[in-house]
CSV table of C-alpha atoms in Angstrom, one decimal:
chain,number,residue,atom,x,y,z
P,1,MET,CA,28.7,22.5,-106.1
P,2,ILE,CA,31.6,24.0,-104.2
P,3,ASN,CA,33.7,26.5,-106.2
P,4,GLN,CA,37.4,26.9,-106.0
P,5,ASN,CA,37.2,29.8,-103.6
P,6,GLN,CA,34.8,28.0,-101.3
P,7,ARG,CA,37.2,25.1,-101.2
P,8,LYS,CA,40.1,27.2,-100.3
P,9,ASN,CA,38.2,28.7,-97.6
P,10,GLN,CA,37.0,25.4,-96.3
P,11,GLU,CA,40.7,24.2,-96.3
P,12,SER,CA,41.8,27.2,-94.3
P,13,TYR,CA,39.0,26.8,-91.8
P,14,ARG,CA,40.0,23.2,-91.2
P,15,GLU,CA,43.7,24.2,-90.8
P,16,PHE,CA,42.7,26.7,-88.3
P,17,ALA,CA,40.7,24.1,-86.3
P,18,GLU,CA,43.7,21.6,-86.6
P,19,ASN,CA,46.1,24.2,-85.2
P,20,PHE,CA,43.8,25.1,-82.5
P,21,ALA,CA,43.4,21.5,-81.6
P,22,LYS,CA,47.0,20.9,-81.5
P,23,VAL,CA,47.6,23.6,-78.9
P,24,ILE,CA,44.9,22.3,-76.7
P,25,ILE,CA,46.5,18.7,-76.9
P,26,SER,CA,49.9,20.3,-76.0
P,27,GLN,CA,48.3,22.2,-73.1
P,28,ASP,CA,49.5,25.5,-74.3
P,29,PHE,CA,46.5,27.7,-73.1
P,30,GLY,CA,48.4,30.9,-73.6
P,31,ALA,CA,48.6,30.0,-77.3
P,32,ALA,CA,45.0,28.7,-77.5
P,33,HIS,CA,43.8,32.0,-75.8
P,34,GLN,CA,45.1,33.8,-78.9
P,35,TYR,CA,42.8,31.8,-81.2
P,36,LEU,CA,39.8,33.5,-79.5
P,37,ALA,CA,38.2,36.6,-81.0
P,38,TYR,CA,39.0,39.7,-78.8
P,39,TRP,CA,35.5,39.8,-77.3
P,40,LEU,CA,36.2,36.2,-76.0
P,41,GLN,CA,39.7,37.1,-74.8
P,42,LYS,CA,38.3,39.9,-72.7
P,43,GLU,CA,35.9,37.5,-70.9
P,44,ILE,CA,38.0,34.4,-70.7
P,45,SER,CA,41.7,34.3,-69.4
P,46,PRO,CA,44.1,31.4,-70.5
P,47,ALA,CA,43.6,30.1,-67.0
P,48,ASP,CA,39.8,30.1,-67.5
P,49,LEU,CA,40.2,28.4,-70.8
P,50,LYS,CA,42.3,25.8,-69.3
P,51,GLU,CA,39.8,25.3,-66.6
P,52,SER,CA,36.9,24.9,-69.2
P,53,PHE,CA,38.7,22.0,-70.9
P,54,GLU,CA,39.7,20.5,-67.8
P,55,ASN,CA,36.2,20.4,-66.5
P,56,GLU,CA,35.2,18.5,-69.4
P,57,LEU,CA,38.0,16.0,-68.9
P,58,ARG,CA,37.0,15.6,-65.3
P,59,GLU,CA,33.4,15.1,-66.2
P,60,MET,CA,34.4,12.1,-68.2
P,61,ASN,CA,36.9,11.0,-65.4
P,62,GLU,CA,34.1,10.8,-63.0
P,63,VAL,CA,31.7,8.9,-65.2
P,64,TRP,CA,34.4,6.4,-66.1
P,65,GLU,CA,36.0,6.3,-62.7
P,66,ILE,CA,39.5,7.5,-63.9
P,67,GLU,CA,41.4,9.0,-61.2
P,68,GLU,CA,44.1,11.1,-62.9
P,69,LEU,CA,43.6,14.0,-65.4
P,70,ILE,CA,44.4,12.5,-68.8
P,71,TYR,CA,44.6,14.9,-71.9
P,72,PRO,CA,43.4,14.0,-75.2
P,73,THR,CA,46.1,12.9,-77.6
P,74,ASP,CA,44.2,13.1,-80.9
P,75,PHE,CA,41.3,14.8,-82.5
P,76,SER,CA,38.7,14.8,-85.5
P,77,ILE,CA,37.3,17.6,-87.1
P,78,SER,CA,34.0,18.3,-89.0
P,79,SER,CA,31.9,21.1,-89.9
P,80,ASN,CA,28.2,21.7,-91.2
P,81,SER,CA,26.2,24.2,-93.2
P,82,CYS,CA,24.4,26.0,-90.2
P,83,LEU,CA,24.7,29.8,-90.4
P,84,LEU,CA,24.4,32.2,-87.5
P,85,PRO,CA,20.8,32.7,-87.9
P,86,ASP,CA,20.3,28.9,-87.6
P,87,LEU,CA,22.4,28.8,-84.4
P,88,LYS,CA,20.5,31.6,-82.9
P,89,LYS,CA,17.1,29.8,-83.1
P,90,PRO,CA,15.7,28.5,-80.0
P,91,GLU,CA,15.6,24.8,-79.5
P,92,SER,CA,13.4,23.1,-77.0
P,93,TRP,CA,16.1,20.7,-75.7
P,94,ARG,CA,18.7,23.3,-74.8
P,95,THR,CA,19.3,26.7,-73.2
P,96,PRO,CA,19.5,29.6,-75.9
P,97,ARG,CA,23.1,30.1,-77.0
P,98,LYS,CA,24.6,33.6,-76.0
P,99,PHE,CA,26.5,35.1,-78.7
P,100,SER,CA,28.4,38.4,-78.6
P,101,ASP,CA,26.8,41.3,-80.6
P,102,GLU,CA,30.4,41.4,-82.1
P,103,LEU,CA,29.8,38.1,-84.0
P,104,THR,CA,27.6,39.0,-87.1
P,105,GLU,CA,26.5,37.4,-90.2
P,106,GLU,CA,29.3,39.4,-92.0
P,107,ASN,CA,32.2,37.9,-89.9
P,108,PHE,CA,30.6,34.5,-89.3
P,109,ARG,CA,32.6,31.9,-91.5
P,110,GLN,CA,31.8,28.4,-90.4
P,111,TRP,CA,30.2,26.2,-87.6
P,112,MET,CA,32.6,23.4,-86.7
P,113,VAL,CA,33.3,20.8,-84.2
P,114,ILE,CA,36.6,19.3,-82.9
P,115,GLN,CA,36.0,16.0,-81.3
P,116,PHE,CA,39.0,15.3,-78.7
P,117,LEU,CA,40.1,11.8,-78.5
P,118,PRO,CA,42.1,9.6,-76.0
P,119,ASP,CA,45.1,7.6,-76.9
P,120,GLU,CA,43.5,4.4,-78.3
P,121,ASP,CA,46.3,2.4,-76.7
P,122,ASP,CA,45.8,3.7,-73.2
P,123,GLU,CA,44.3,0.9,-71.3
P,124,ARG,CA,42.8,3.3,-68.6
P,125,ILE,CA,40.4,4.6,-71.1
P,126,GLU,CA,37.4,2.7,-72.2
P,127,PHE,CA,35.7,5.2,-74.4
P,128,ASP,CA,36.1,6.7,-77.9
P,129,ALA,CA,36.1,10.4,-77.3
P,130,TRP,CA,36.6,12.9,-74.4
P,131,PHE,CA,34.2,15.5,-75.6
P,132,ASP,CA,33.0,17.7,-78.6
P,133,PHE,CA,34.2,21.3,-79.0
P,134,TRP,CA,31.7,23.2,-81.0
P,135,PHE,CA,32.8,26.7,-82.3
P,136,VAL,CA,32.2,29.4,-84.7
P,137,VAL,CA,35.0,30.6,-87.0
P,138,ALA,CA,34.7,34.2,-87.4
P,139,GLU,CA,36.9,36.4,-89.6
P,140,ILE,CA,38.1,39.6,-87.6
P,141,ASN,CA,40.4,42.0,-89.3
P,142,SER,CA,41.3,39.5,-92.0
P,143,GLU,CA,42.2,36.8,-89.3
P,144,LEU,CA,40.4,33.7,-88.4
P,145,LYS,CA,39.3,33.4,-84.7
P,146,ILE,CA,36.9,31.6,-82.5
P,147,GLY,CA,33.9,33.9,-82.0
P,148,TYR,CA,31.8,31.4,-79.8
P,149,PHE,CA,32.3,27.9,-78.5
P,150,GLU,CA,30.5,25.3,-76.4
P,151,PHE,CA,31.2,21.9,-75.2
P,152,GLU,CA,29.1,18.8,-75.8
P,153,ASN,CA,29.0,15.3,-75.2
P,154,PRO,CA,30.7,13.3,-77.8
P,155,ASP,CA,28.6,11.8,-80.7
């Protein structure tokens, strides 16, 4: 059973994810970059972050033979109960995740996914989702940040 504090935390994680998704949809990668933990900000520039998202969009464009780059217009958010040790376990179907040493069990808060969605009225698009953006919500100096992320094909 979830207590009041846990529920409040879950709501704040969801709000954090919603705000991040909105800046991605608005294509404000400078603002999106500020959502990253400091160790990711050192590795990834706003331009690199934009390129990562656009590579995912281009991948779907290629599969569906869409010529222009079309950004998502909506999103859905979910989370699960995986903890950092669960995410570090090797899995036979994937290459091991590479987490920064800065991401610890103490600052790990939630494993979440944002599924980025197309405009359902856009006749150029014949699929339900662009991609899944999986990420770790970490708490750094009392602020929520993205401590790790990866892209997956949509479920």
